Amino acid sequence: MRIRTALPDDAPDVVALRAIVYPYLVRGVVSTRQMIAEPPAGDWTAFVVEDGGEIVGWASAFRNVTTSEAGFGEISLLHVHPGHRRRGAGTLLFDTAARHLSALGVRRVRTWAQADSLDFARDRGFTPSRDMRYSMLETRLAPPPPAAPDGVTVVPLSGLDERVLYTAYVAASSDEPGDIPSDAISFDDWCYEVWNNLGLDKDASVAALDGGDIVAFTLVKRDGERMWSDMTATLPEHRGRGLARLAKTVALHRAAAGGVTVAYTSNDESNAPMLAVNARLGYQPVAAQWSCLGELQRS
């Protein structure tokens, strides 16, 4: 068993492994290859564990550059194939990722854990913080879109200017539930993560406009017949008008028309409005993960 830095050609095996451990997450081979070949900001690095030449584990580690909190990092999606656990792969991944973050000056770290991995996180000094709930909907079961409020139109993102959407994204993210504030999202980083992401379906993703201004939007990232609702949000001053449900329903139908058969999404446990929207659309719970916070050991 050995650990090494991930390579672009690992993408198919990485996606296949993720589908086993996290069947409710959606990121295809093309966008995974892009992520490894052209890493995100924050000194992002990914590691894989091989056993007998087979990739059986993955983790990425980076400084979080979307928050104003200094020295905050992430160990993201650390996971090991179920048939290769309890052999040291998880420890290899965690220790390597922690060393990478420590060299960057990171001290406070967030990671994510499924229920059966919480003890692994606790043993390394992490405390469960927030419950993230995942749900699924067959797109053929999506209800018809509700009537739009007077003056509101829904348009695909493909017809919008990216800077206008970026401004709306930042405004809508200002009070998003989470462990840290998302208050330092630069335009370049946003373009990388959202606008230029090869998985973003700009025809299925939509925005609700009122007087020509974006008041709500939903982002659809796609891998074949599967889609991920990456973010659905309404600007604070326009909430309570049913705009999130409107945008998300229209996006589901546009995605279905383009061949998507199943949609996945996630919500923080405290985000009651979006949990209610998804329940009304017919989404069914499929999994949960916990964000876990910890401090890196000083050497």
PDB file of N, CA, C and O in Angstrom, residues 195-225:
ATOM      1  N   TRP A 195     -18.455  29.092 -12.827  1.00  0.00           N
ATOM      2  CA  TRP A 195     -18.748  29.451 -14.212  1.00  0.00           C
ATOM      3  C   TRP A 195     -17.978  28.616 -15.231  1.00  0.00           C
ATOM      4  O   TRP A 195     -18.522  28.220 -16.268  1.00  0.00           O
ATOM      5  N   ASN A 196     -16.711  28.339 -14.950  1.00  0.00           N
ATOM      6  CA  ASN A 196     -15.888  27.593 -15.904  1.00  0.00           C
ATOM      7  C   ASN A 196     -15.793  26.109 -15.573  1.00  0.00           C
ATOM      8  O   ASN A 196     -15.026  25.388 -16.211  1.00  0.00           O
ATOM      9  N   ASN A 197     -16.547  25.667 -14.581  1.00  0.00           N
ATOM     10  CA  ASN A 197     -16.563  24.245 -14.236  1.00  0.00           C
ATOM     11  C   ASN A 197     -17.158  23.455 -15.399  1.00  0.00           C
ATOM     12  O   ASN A 197     -18.253  23.765 -15.879  1.00  0.00           O
ATOM     13  N   LEU A 198     -16.442  22.438 -15.853  1.00  0.00           N
ATOM     14  CA  LEU A 198     -16.895  21.683 -17.017  1.00  0.00           C
ATOM     15  C   LEU A 198     -18.181  20.913 -16.752  1.00  0.00           C
ATOM     16  O   LEU A 198     -18.848  20.472 -17.701  1.00  0.00           O
ATOM     17  N   GLY A 199     -18.544  20.743 -15.493  1.00  0.00           N
ATOM     18  CA  GLY A 199     -19.787  20.055 -15.172  1.00  0.00           C
ATOM     19  C   GLY A 199     -21.001  20.955 -15.138  1.00  0.00           C
ATOM     20  O   GLY A 199     -22.135  20.471 -15.081  1.00  0.00           O
ATOM     21  N   LEU A 200     -20.806  22.288 -15.164  1.00  0.00           N
ATOM     22  CA  LEU A 200     -21.947  23.212 -15.058  1.00  0.00           C
ATOM     23  C   LEU A 200     -22.788  23.170 -16.335  1.00  0.00           C
ATOM     24  O   LEU A 200     -22.284  23.403 -17.432  1.00  0.00           O
ATOM     25  N   ASP A 201     -24.068  22.882 -16.191  1.00  0.00           N
ATOM     26  CA  ASP A 201     -25.017  22.907 -17.298  1.00  0.00           C
ATOM     27  C   ASP A 201     -25.692  24.274 -17.302  1.00  0.00           C
ATOM     28  O   ASP A 201     -26.624  24.523 -16.537  1.00  0.00           O
ATOM     29  N   LYS A 202     -25.217  25.168 -18.163  1.00  0.00           N
ATOM     30  CA  LYS A 202     -25.710  26.543 -18.165  1.00  0.00           C
ATOM     31  C   LYS A 202     -27.087  26.670 -18.792  1.00  0.00           C
ATOM     32  O   LYS A 202     -27.730  27.719 -18.658  1.00  0.00           O
ATOM     33  N   ASP A 203     -27.544  25.633 -19.490  1.00  0.00           N
ATOM     34  CA  ASP A 203     -28.894  25.668 -20.046  1.00  0.00           C
ATOM     35  C   ASP A 203     -29.929  25.181 -19.044  1.00  0.00           C
ATOM     36  O   ASP A 203     -31.060  25.667 -19.027  1.00  0.00           O
ATOM     37  N   ALA A 204     -29.547  24.226 -18.189  1.00  0.00           N
ATOM     38  CA  ALA A 204     -30.469  23.761 -17.147  1.00  0.00           C
ATOM     39  C   ALA A 204     -30.441  24.691 -15.937  1.00  0.00           C
ATOM     40  O   ALA A 204     -31.465  24.888 -15.272  1.00  0.00           O
ATOM     41  N   SER A 205     -29.283  25.280 -15.633  1.00  0.00           N
ATOM     42  CA  SER A 205     -29.183  26.251 -14.537  1.00  0.00           C
ATOM     43  C   SER A 205     -29.953  27.507 -14.921  1.00  0.00           C
ATOM     44  O   SER A 205     -29.894  27.954 -16.070  1.00  0.00           O
ATOM     45  N   VAL A 206     -30.669  28.083 -13.968  1.00  0.00           N
ATOM     46  CA  VAL A 206     -31.519  29.233 -14.290  1.00  0.00           C
ATOM     47  C   VAL A 206     -31.410  30.317 -13.225  1.00  0.00           C
ATOM     48  O   VAL A 206     -30.959  30.074 -12.103  1.00  0.00           O
ATOM     49  N   ALA A 207     -31.857  31.503 -13.630  1.00  0.00           N
ATOM     50  CA  ALA A 207     -31.968  32.627 -12.697  1.00  0.00           C
ATOM     51  C   ALA A 207     -33.348  33.241 -12.847  1.00  0.00           C
ATOM     52  O   ALA A 207     -33.913  33.293 -13.950  1.00  0.00           O
ATOM     53  N   ALA A 208     -33.893  33.697 -11.729  1.00  0.00           N
ATOM     54  CA  ALA A 208     -35.148  34.447 -11.744  1.00  0.00           C
ATOM     55  C   ALA A 208     -34.805  35.934 -11.768  1.00  0.00           C
ATOM     56  O   ALA A 208     -34.004  36.400 -10.951  1.00  0.00           O
ATOM     57  N   LEU A 209     -35.390  36.650 -12.716  1.00  0.00           N
ATOM     58  CA  LEU A 209     -35.133  38.074 -12.870  1.00  0.00           C
ATOM     59  C   LEU A 209     -36.377  38.873 -12.501  1.00  0.00           C
ATOM     60  O   LEU A 209     -37.499  38.493 -12.842  1.00  0.00           O
ATOM     61  N   ASP A 210     -36.159  39.970 -11.823  1.00  0.00           N
ATOM     62  CA  ASP A 210     -37.237  40.896 -11.498  1.00  0.00           C
ATOM     63  C   ASP A 210     -36.750  42.287 -11.868  1.00  0.00           C
ATOM     64  O   ASP A 210     -35.785  42.791 -11.271  1.00  0.00           O
ATOM     65  N   GLY A 211     -37.368  42.889 -12.857  1.00  0.00           N
ATOM     66  CA  GLY A 211     -36.907  44.184 -13.336  1.00  0.00           C
ATOM     67  C   GLY A 211     -35.524  44.107 -13.961  1.00  0.00           C
ATOM     68  O   GLY A 211     -34.777  45.089 -13.933  1.00  0.00           O
ATOM     69  N   GLY A 212     -35.162  42.952 -14.473  1.00  0.00           N
ATOM     70  CA  GLY A 212     -33.853  42.769 -15.088  1.00  0.00           C
ATOM     71  C   GLY A 212     -32.761  42.376 -14.115  1.00  0.00           C
ATOM     72  O   GLY A 212     -31.642  42.062 -14.532  1.00  0.00           O
ATOM     73  N   ASP A 213     -33.052  42.374 -12.805  1.00  0.00           N
ATOM     74  CA  ASP A 213     -32.066  42.024 -11.791  1.00  0.00           C
ATOM     75  C   ASP A 213     -32.252  40.580 -11.336  1.00  0.00           C
ATOM     76  O   ASP A 213     -33.384  40.093 -11.209  1.00  0.00           O
ATOM     77  N   ILE A 214     -31.133  39.877 -11.082  1.00  0.00           N
ATOM     78  CA  ILE A 214     -31.210  38.521 -10.556  1.00  0.00           C
ATOM     79  C   ILE A 214     -31.681  38.571  -9.109  1.00  0.00           C
ATOM     80  O   ILE A 214     -31.079  39.244  -8.268  1.00  0.00           O
ATOM     81  N   VAL A 215     -32.747  37.838  -8.821  1.00  0.00           N
ATOM     82  CA  VAL A 215     -33.273  37.801  -7.455  1.00  0.00           C
ATOM     83  C   VAL A 215     -33.192  36.397  -6.854  1.00  0.00           C
ATOM     84  O   VAL A 215     -33.330  36.229  -5.644  1.00  0.00           O
ATOM     85  N   ALA A 216     -32.977  35.388  -7.717  1.00  0.00           N
ATOM     86  CA  ALA A 216     -32.798  34.015  -7.257  1.00  0.00           C
ATOM     87  C   ALA A 216     -32.142  33.232  -8.382  1.00  0.00           C
ATOM     88  O   ALA A 216     -32.192  33.639  -9.554  1.00  0.00           O
ATOM     89  N   PHE A 217     -31.524  32.109  -8.023  1.00  0.00           N
ATOM     90  CA  PHE A 217     -30.887  31.279  -9.047  1.00  0.00           C
ATOM     91  C   PHE A 217     -30.693  29.870  -8.512  1.00  0.00           C
ATOM     92  O   PHE A 217     -30.736  29.631  -7.304  1.00  0.00           O
ATOM     93  N   THR A 218     -30.476  28.949  -9.426  1.00  0.00           N
ATOM     94  CA  THR A 218     -30.087  27.592  -9.055  1.00  0.00           C
ATOM     95  C   THR A 218     -29.067  27.090 -10.055  1.00  0.00           C
ATOM     96  O   THR A 218     -29.193  27.336 -11.252  1.00  0.00           O
ATOM     97  N   LEU A 219     -28.025  26.428  -9.547  1.00  0.00           N
ATOM     98  CA  LEU A 219     -26.924  25.935 -10.372  1.00  0.00           C
ATOM     99  C   LEU A 219     -27.034  24.424 -10.513  1.00  0.00           C
ATOM    100  O   LEU A 219     -27.211  23.722  -9.517  1.00  0.00           O
ATOM    101  N   VAL A 220     -26.910  23.949 -11.738  1.00  0.00           N
ATOM    102  CA  VAL A 220     -26.983  22.518 -12.030  1.00  0.00           C
ATOM    103  C   VAL A 220     -25.633  22.049 -12.550  1.00  0.00           C
ATOM    104  O   VAL A 220     -25.152  22.541 -13.580  1.00  0.00           O
ATOM    105  N   LYS A 221     -25.000  21.130 -11.825  1.00  0.00           N
ATOM    106  CA  LYS A 221     -23.802  20.459 -12.320  1.00  0.00           C
ATOM    107  C   LYS A 221     -24.183  19.028 -12.665  1.00  0.00           C
ATOM    108  O   LYS A 221     -24.910  18.378 -11.917  1.00  0.00           O
ATOM    109  N   ARG A 222     -23.672  18.578 -13.800  1.00  0.00           N
ATOM    110  CA  ARG A 222     -24.205  17.355 -14.390  1.00  0.00           C
ATOM    111  C   ARG A 222     -23.108  16.357 -14.733  1.00  0.00           C
ATOM    112  O   ARG A 222     -22.000  16.727 -15.113  1.00  0.00           O
ATOM    113  N   ASP A 223     -23.451  15.072 -14.595  1.00  0.00           N
ATOM    114  CA  ASP A 223     -22.617  13.983 -15.082  1.00  0.00           C
ATOM    115  C   ASP A 223     -23.544  12.982 -15.746  1.00  0.00           C
ATOM    116  O   ASP A 223     -24.175  12.162 -15.077  1.00  0.00           O
ATOM    117  N   GLY A 224     -23.672  13.067 -17.049  1.00  0.00           N
ATOM    118  CA  GLY A 224     -24.566  12.179 -17.778  1.00  0.00           C
ATOM    119  C   GLY A 224     -26.011  12.348 -17.370  1.00  0.00           C
ATOM    120  O   GLY A 224     -26.564  13.450 -17.469  1.00  0.00           O
ATOM    121  N   GLU A 225     -26.623  11.279 -16.862  1.00  0.00           N
ATOM    122  CA  GLU A 225     -28.037  11.318 -16.484  1.00  0.00           C
ATOM    123  C   GLU A 225     -28.239  11.765 -15.040  1.00  0.00           C
ATOM    124  O   GLU A 225     -29.369  11.817 -14.566  1.00  0.00           O
TER     125      GLU A 225
END
